[in-house]
Short mmCIF file of C-alpha atoms in Angstrom, two decimals:
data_model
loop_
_atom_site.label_atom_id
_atom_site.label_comp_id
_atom_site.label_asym_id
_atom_site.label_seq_id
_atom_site.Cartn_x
_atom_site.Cartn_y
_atom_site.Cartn_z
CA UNK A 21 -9.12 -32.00 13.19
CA UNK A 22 -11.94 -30.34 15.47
CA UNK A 23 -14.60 -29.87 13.83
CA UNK A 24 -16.39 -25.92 13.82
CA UNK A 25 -19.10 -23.90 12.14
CA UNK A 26 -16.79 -23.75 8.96
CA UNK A 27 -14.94 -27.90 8.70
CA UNK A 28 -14.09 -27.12 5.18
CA UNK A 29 -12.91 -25.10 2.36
CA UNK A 30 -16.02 -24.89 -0.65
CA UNK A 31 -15.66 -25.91 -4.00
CA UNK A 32 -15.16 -22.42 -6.21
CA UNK A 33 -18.03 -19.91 -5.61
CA UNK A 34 -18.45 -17.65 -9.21
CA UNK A 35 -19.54 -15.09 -6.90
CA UNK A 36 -16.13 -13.34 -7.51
CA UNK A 37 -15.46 -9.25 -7.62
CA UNK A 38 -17.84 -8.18 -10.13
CA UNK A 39 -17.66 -4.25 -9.00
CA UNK A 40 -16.82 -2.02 -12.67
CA UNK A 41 -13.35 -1.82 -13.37
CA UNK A 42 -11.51 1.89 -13.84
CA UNK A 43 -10.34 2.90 -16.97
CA UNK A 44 -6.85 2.95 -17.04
CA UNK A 45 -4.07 3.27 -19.58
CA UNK A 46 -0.37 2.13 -18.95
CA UNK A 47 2.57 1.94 -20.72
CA UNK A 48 5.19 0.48 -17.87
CA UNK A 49 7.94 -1.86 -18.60
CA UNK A 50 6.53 -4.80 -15.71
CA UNK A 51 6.77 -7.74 -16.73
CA UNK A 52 3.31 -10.06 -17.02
CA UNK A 53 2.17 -12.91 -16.31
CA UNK A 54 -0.42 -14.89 -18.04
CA UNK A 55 -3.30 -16.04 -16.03
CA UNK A 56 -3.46 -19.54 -14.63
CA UNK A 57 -6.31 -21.32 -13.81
CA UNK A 58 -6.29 -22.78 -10.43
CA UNK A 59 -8.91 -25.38 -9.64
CA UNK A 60 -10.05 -25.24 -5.16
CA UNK A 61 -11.58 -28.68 -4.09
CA UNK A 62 -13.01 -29.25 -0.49
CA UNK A 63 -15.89 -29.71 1.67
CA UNK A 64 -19.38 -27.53 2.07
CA UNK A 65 -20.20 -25.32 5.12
CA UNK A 66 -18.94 -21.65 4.41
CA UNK A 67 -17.55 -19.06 2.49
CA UNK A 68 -13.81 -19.43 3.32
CA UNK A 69 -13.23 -20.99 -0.65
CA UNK A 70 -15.16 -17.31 -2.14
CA UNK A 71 -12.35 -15.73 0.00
CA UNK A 72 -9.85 -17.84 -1.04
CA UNK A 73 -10.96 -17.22 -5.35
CA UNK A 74 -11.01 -13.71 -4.95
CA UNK A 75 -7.84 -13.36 -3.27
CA UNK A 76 -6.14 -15.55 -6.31
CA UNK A 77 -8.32 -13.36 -9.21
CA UNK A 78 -7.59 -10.19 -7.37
CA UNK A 79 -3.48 -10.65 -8.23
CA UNK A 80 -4.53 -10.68 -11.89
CA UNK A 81 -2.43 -13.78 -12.82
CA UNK A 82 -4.56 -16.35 -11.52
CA UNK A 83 -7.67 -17.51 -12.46
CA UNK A 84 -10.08 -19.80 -10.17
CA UNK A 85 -11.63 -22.36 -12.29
CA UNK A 86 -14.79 -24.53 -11.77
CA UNK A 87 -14.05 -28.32 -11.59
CA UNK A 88 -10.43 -29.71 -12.42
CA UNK A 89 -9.61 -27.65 -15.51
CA UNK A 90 -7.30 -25.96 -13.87
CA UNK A 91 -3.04 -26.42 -14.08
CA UNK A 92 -3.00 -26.15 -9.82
CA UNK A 93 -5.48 -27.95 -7.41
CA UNK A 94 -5.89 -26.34 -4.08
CA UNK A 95 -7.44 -27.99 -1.12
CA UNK A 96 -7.83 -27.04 2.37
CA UNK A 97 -9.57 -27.92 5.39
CA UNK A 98 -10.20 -25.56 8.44
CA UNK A 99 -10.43 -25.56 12.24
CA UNK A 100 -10.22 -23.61 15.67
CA UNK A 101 -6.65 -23.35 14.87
CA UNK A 102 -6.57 -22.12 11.06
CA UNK A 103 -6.01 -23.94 7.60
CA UNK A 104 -4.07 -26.34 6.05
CA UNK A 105 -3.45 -26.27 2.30
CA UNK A 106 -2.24 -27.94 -0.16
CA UNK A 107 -1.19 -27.01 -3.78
CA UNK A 108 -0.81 -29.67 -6.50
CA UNK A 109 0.84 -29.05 -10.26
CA UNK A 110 -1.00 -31.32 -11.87
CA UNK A 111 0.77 -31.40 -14.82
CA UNK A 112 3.72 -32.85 -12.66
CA UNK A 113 1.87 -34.23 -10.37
CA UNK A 114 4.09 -32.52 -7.65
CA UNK A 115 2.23 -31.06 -4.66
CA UNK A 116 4.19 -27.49 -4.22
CA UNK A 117 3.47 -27.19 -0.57
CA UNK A 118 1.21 -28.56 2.12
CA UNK A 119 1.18 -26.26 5.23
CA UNK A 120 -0.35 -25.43 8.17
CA UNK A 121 -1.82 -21.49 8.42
CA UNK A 122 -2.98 -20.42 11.89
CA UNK A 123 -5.64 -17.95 12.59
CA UNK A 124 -9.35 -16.68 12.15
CA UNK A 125 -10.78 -18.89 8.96
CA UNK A 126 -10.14 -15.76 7.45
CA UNK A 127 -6.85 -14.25 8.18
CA UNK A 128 -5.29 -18.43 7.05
CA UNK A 129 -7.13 -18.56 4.31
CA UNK A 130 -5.35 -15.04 3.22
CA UNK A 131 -2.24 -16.41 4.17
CA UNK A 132 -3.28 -19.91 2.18
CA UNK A 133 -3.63 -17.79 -0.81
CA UNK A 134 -0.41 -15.87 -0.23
CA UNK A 135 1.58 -19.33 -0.34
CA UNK A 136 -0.39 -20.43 -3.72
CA UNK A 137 -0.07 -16.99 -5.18
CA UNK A 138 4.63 -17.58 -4.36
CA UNK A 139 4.09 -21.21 -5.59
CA UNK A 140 2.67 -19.98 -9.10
CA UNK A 141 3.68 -16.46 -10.23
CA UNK A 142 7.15 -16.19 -7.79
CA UNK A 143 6.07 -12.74 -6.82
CA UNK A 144 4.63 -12.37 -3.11
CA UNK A 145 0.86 -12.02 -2.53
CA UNK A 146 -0.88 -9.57 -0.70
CA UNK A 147 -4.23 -10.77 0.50
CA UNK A 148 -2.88 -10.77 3.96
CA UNK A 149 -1.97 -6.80 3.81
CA UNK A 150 -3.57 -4.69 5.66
CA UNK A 151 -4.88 -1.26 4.89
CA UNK A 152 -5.35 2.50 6.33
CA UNK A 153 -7.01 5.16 5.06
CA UNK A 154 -8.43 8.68 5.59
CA UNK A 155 -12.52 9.29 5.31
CA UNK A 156 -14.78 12.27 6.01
CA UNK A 157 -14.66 15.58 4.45
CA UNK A 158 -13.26 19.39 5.64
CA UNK A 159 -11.80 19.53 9.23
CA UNK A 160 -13.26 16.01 10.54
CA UNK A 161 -11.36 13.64 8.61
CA UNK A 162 -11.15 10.05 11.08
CA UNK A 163 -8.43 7.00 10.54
CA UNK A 164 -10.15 3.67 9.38
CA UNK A 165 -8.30 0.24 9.24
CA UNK A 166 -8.65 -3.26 7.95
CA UNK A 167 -8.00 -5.78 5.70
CA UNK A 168 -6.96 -4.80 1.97
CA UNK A 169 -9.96 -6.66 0.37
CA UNK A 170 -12.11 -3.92 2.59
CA UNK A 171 -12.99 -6.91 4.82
CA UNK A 172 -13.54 -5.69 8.46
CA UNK A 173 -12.52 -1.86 7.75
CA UNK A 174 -13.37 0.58 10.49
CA UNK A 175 -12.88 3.79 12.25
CA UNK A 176 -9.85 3.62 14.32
CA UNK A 177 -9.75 7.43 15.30
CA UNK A 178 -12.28 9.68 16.78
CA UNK A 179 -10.98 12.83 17.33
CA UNK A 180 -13.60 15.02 15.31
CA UNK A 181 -10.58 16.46 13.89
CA UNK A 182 -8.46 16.98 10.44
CA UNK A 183 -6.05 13.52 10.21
CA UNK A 184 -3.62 13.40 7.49
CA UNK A 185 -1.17 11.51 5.71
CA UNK A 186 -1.53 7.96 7.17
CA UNK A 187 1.48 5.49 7.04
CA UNK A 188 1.36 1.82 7.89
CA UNK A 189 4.92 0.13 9.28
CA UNK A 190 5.53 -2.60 6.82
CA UNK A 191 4.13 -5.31 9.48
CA UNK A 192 1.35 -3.43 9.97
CA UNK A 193 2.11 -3.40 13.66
CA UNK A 194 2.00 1.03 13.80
CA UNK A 195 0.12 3.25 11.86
CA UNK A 196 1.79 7.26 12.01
CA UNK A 197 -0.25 10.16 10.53
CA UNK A 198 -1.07 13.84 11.20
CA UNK A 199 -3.04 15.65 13.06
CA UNK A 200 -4.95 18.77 14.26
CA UNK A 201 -6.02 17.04 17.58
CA UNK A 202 -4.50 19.03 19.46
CA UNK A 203 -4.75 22.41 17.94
CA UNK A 204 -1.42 22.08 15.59
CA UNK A 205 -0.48 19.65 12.84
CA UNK A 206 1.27 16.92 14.92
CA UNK A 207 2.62 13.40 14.33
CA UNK A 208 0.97 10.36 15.88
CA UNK A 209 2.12 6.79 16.23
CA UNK A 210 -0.49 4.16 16.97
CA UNK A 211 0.00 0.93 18.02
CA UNK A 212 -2.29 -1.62 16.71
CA UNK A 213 -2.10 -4.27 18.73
CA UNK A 214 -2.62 -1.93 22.40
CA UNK A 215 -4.27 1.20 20.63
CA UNK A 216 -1.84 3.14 22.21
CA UNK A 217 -1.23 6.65 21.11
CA UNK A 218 2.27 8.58 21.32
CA UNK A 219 2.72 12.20 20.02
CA UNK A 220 5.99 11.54 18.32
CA UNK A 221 6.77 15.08 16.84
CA UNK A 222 5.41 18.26 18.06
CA UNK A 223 7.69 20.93 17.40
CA UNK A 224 6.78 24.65 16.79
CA UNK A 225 4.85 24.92 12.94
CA UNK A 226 4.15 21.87 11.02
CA UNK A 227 4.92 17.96 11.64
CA UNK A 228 2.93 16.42 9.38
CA UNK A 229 3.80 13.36 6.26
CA UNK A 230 5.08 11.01 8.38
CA UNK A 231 6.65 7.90 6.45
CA UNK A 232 8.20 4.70 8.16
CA UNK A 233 11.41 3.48 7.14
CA UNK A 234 11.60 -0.57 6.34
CA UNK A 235 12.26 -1.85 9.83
CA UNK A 236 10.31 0.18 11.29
CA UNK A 237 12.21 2.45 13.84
CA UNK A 238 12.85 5.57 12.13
CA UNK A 239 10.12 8.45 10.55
CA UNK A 240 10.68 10.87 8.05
CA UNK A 241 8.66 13.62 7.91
CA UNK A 242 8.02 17.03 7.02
CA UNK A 243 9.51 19.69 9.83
CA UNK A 244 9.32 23.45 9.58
CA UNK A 245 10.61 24.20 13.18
CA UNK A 246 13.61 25.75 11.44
CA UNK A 247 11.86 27.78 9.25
CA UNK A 248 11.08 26.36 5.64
CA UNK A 249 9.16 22.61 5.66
CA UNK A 250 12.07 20.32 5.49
CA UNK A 251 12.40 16.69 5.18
CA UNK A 252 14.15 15.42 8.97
CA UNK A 253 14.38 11.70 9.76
CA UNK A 254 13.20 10.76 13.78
CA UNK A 255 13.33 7.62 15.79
CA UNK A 256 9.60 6.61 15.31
CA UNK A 257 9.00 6.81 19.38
CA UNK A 258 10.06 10.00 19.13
CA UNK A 259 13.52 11.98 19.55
CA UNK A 260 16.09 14.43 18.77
CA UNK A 261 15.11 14.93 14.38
CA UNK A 262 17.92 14.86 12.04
CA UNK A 263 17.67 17.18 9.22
CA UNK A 264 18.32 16.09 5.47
CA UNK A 265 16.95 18.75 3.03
CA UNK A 266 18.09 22.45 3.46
CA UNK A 267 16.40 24.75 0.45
CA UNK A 268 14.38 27.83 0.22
CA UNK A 269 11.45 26.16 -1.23
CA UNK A 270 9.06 23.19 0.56
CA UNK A 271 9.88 19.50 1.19
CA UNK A 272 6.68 17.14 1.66
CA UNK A 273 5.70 13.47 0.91
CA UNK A 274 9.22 11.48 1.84
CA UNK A 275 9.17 7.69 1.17
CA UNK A 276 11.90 5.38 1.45
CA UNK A 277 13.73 3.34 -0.69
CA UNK A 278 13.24 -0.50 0.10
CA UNK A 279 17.04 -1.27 1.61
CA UNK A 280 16.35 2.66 3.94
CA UNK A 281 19.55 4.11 2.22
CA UNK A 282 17.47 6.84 0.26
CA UNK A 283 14.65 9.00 -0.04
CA UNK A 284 12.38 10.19 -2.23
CA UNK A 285 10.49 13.31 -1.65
CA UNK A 286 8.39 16.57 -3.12
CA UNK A 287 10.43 19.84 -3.35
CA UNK A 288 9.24 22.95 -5.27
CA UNK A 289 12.44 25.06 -4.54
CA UNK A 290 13.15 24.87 -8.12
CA UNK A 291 9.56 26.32 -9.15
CA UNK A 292 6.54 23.75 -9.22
CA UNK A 293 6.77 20.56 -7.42
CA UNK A 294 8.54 18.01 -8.65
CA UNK A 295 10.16 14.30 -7.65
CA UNK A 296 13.76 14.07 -5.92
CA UNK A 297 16.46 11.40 -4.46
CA UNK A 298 18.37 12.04 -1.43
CA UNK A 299 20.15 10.05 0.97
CA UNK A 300 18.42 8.84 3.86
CA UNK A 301 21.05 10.36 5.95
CA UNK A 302 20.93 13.96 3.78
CA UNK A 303 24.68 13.87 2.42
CA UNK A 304 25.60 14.31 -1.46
CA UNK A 305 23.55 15.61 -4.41
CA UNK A 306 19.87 15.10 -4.85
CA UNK A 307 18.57 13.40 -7.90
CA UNK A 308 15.98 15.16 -9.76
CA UNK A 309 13.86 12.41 -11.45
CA UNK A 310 12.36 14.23 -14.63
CA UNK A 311 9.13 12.59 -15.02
CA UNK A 312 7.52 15.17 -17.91
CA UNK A 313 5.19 16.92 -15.29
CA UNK A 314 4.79 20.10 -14.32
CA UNK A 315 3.33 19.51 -10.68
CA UNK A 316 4.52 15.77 -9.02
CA UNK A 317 3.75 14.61 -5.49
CA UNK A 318 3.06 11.78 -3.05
CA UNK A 319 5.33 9.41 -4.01
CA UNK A 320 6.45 5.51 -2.95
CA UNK A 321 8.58 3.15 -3.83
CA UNK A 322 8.06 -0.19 -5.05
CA UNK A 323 9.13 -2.95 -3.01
CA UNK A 324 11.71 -4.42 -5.40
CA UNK A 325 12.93 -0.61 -5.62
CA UNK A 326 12.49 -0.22 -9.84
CA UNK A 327 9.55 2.13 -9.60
CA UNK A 328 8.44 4.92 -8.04
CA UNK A 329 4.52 5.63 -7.79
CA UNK A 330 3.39 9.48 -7.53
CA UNK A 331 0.72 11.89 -8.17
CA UNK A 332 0.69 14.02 -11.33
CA UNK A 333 -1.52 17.25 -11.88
CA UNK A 334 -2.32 16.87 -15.96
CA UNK A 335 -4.97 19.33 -17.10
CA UNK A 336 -6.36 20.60 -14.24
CA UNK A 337 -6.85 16.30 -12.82
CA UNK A 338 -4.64 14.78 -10.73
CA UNK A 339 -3.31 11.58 -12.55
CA UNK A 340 -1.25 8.22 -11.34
CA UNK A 341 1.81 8.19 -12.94
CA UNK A 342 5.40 5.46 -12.59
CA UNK A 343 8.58 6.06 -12.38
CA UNK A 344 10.91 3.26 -14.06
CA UNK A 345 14.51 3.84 -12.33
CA UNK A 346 16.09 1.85 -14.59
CA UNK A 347 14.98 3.67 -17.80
CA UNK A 348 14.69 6.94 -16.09
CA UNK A 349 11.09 7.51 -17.72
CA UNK A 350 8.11 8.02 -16.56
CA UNK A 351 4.30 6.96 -17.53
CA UNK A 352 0.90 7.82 -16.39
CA UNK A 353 -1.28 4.82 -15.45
CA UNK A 354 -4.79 5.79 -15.15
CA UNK A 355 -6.44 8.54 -17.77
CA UNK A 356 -9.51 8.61 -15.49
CA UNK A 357 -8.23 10.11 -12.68
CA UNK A 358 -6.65 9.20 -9.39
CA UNK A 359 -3.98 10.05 -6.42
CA UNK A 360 -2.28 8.95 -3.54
CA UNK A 361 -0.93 5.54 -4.45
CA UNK A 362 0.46 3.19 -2.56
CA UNK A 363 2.30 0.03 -3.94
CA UNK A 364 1.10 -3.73 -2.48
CA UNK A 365 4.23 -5.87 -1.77
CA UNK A 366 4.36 -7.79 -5.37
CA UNK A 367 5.42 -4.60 -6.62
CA UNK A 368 2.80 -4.87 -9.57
CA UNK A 369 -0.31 -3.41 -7.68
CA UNK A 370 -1.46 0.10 -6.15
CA UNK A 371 -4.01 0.84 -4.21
CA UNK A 372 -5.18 4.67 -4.99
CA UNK A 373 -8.24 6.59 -4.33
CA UNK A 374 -10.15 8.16 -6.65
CA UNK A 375 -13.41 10.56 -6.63
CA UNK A 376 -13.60 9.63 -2.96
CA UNK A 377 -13.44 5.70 -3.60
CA UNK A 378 -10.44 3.45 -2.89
CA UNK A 379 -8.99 0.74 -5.81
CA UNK A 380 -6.84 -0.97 -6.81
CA UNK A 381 -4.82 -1.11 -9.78
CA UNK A 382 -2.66 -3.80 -11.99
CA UNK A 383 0.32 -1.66 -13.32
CA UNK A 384 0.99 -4.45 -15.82
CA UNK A 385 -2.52 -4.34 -17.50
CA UNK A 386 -3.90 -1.10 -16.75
CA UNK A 387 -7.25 -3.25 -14.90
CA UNK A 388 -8.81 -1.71 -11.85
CA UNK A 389 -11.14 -2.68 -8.97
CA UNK A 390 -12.77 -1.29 -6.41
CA UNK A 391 -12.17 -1.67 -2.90
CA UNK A 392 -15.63 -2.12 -1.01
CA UNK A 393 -15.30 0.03 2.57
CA UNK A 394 -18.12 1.01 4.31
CA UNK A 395 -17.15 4.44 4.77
CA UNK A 396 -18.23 6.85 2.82
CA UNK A 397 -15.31 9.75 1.26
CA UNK A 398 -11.96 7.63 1.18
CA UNK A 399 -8.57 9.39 0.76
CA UNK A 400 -4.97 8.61 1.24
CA UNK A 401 -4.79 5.10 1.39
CA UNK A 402 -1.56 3.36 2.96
CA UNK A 403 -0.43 -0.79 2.66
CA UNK A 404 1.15 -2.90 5.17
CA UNK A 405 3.71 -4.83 2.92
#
């Protein structure tokens, strides 16, 4: 291989995450995993094996280990054109994989960690996710983007203006949200890769909440062209809507079910908010999910479609709280406050914001980190999955 600035992965770094955990309480039936040590052999010349550690600690089941203590070796080497890894059990004395990544040092080493992360636990890893988020304060509230470790995060809106209710496509290719830009709470669609903008919904009142469905082509969102806000479903460059709740209260917050058959949404037209189940094409009965809260919002759904995240009002705080929809009960997960999760694509993590700060949080042992962005009031975070 060509030799560059960085030849070679480093032997573990200690210098791992060491930013104060969130309290957090849970009582959710996820299963755990205890943590394995993985030992990470290579070369000197950078910092691609500190990336590499904290990716693996940051799943909470794996635990980067100094020397060869570990069950799992993993060794790398890097070039122009990426990484290749390999992982060995070294109990078995099976290597698990050896693969090439392409990409920056960075983004392959992310994907490196992805593979070991599969390899080990089963569940998918999400160091390569990327992230969106809402910062400033009032009526000039901008769009940042990057990597879900806060690598690289900046502002990808400038529009002096109020910008709402972000929502990353699950490839992280489009980013929809809100705005006032133009004088009226509208729907956006960004392209990431051009930085193309399209006004995708900009009917009379409010178009605002906008949600992508799995592959990517469709948008619900919250409508109120025909009078009340209503949940409608569009094509996500824009199009005739199709309408799938009809109340006299207010629908907001729809997210989709994993497989796109179903919805699940905010309605107070039985009194205070609460959580409900419709069809992603609006036909039958809703399902009211009874969670034990008085005031319920922002919800998603987990990848592997058992839980629903959401925001809960308790006391006067607004608490993180999970849906099990096999049990059909409900849990808070933090005590110290938070809102606005969004679930990572192992279906074990959120990322949530809290007191203006983004983190993230291990439903199965109640642990939280901090994300490190460098902007300042964070808000509504969203994950590409």
């Amino acid at each position: 291989m060509k030799s560059i600035l960085i030849p070679r992965l480093l032997p573990l770094v200690l210098g791992l995450l060491s930013l104060a955990p969130l309290r957090a309480q849970v009582d959710v039936n996820v299963s755990t995993i205890p943590q394995v040590g993985i030992s990470i052999s290579g070369g000197s010349g950078s910092g691609a094996a500190s990336v590499l550690a904290n990716d693996l600690k940051r799943t909470g089941m794996m635990l980067p280990v100094v020397g060869g203590t570990g069950q799992y070796q993993a060794t790398g080497t890097a070039d122009a054109g990426g990484v290749t890894g390999s992982l060995l059990d070294k109990h078995s004395g099976q290597t698990l994989f050896s693969q090439a990544f392409s990409g920056s040092t960075r983004a392959a080493t992310h994907q490196f960690a992805d593979a070991i992360t599969k390899a080990v636990t089963g569940l998918p890893g999400f160091a390569t996710s990327k992230l969106a988020f809402v910062s400033g304060t009032g009526m000039s509230k901008e769009l940042w983007y990057g990597d879900i470790d806060g690598y690289g995060t900046r502002a990808i809106t400038h529009d002096n203006s109020d910008s709402v209710s972000p929502s990353l496509s699950r490839d992280a290719s489009h980013l929809a949200y809100s705005s006032y830009k133009s004088g009226y709470l509208d729907t956006y669609v960004i392209d990431l890769g051009t930085g193309s903008r399209n006004r995708v919904a900009f009917f009379p009142g409010i178009n605002s909440g906008p949600s992508f469905s799995p592959d990517g082509s469709t948008l619900a969102l919250t409508l109120s062209k025909d009078g009340n806000p209503e949940i409608y479903t569009i094509p996500a460059e824009g199009g005739t809507p199709n309408r799938i709740t009809r109340t006299r209260g207010s629908e907001t917050s729809p997210a989709w079910s994993p497989d796109g058959s179903q919805l699940v949404f905010c309605s107070d037209d039985r009194g205070s908010p609460q959580l409900y189940v419709a069809t992603s094409q609006g036909v039958g009965d809703w399902d009211h999910l009874v969670t034990g809260n008085s005031y319920c919002t922002k919800p998603d759904w987990s990848p592997d479609g058992k839980l629903i995240a959401f925001t809960a009002r308790v006391g006067g705080e607004f608490q993180i709280g999970v849906y099990n929809m096999d049990t059909r009960t409900a849990n808070l997960v933090t005590t110290s406050g938070g809102e606005d999760p969004a679930w990572t694509r192992d279906s074990r993590h959120l990322v949530y914001s809290a007191n203006g700060r983004l983190a993230l949080l291990d439903v199965a042992t109640g642990k939280s980190i901090s994300i490190p962005v460098a902007a300042g009031t964070c808000s509504e975070p969203t994950v590409s999955r």
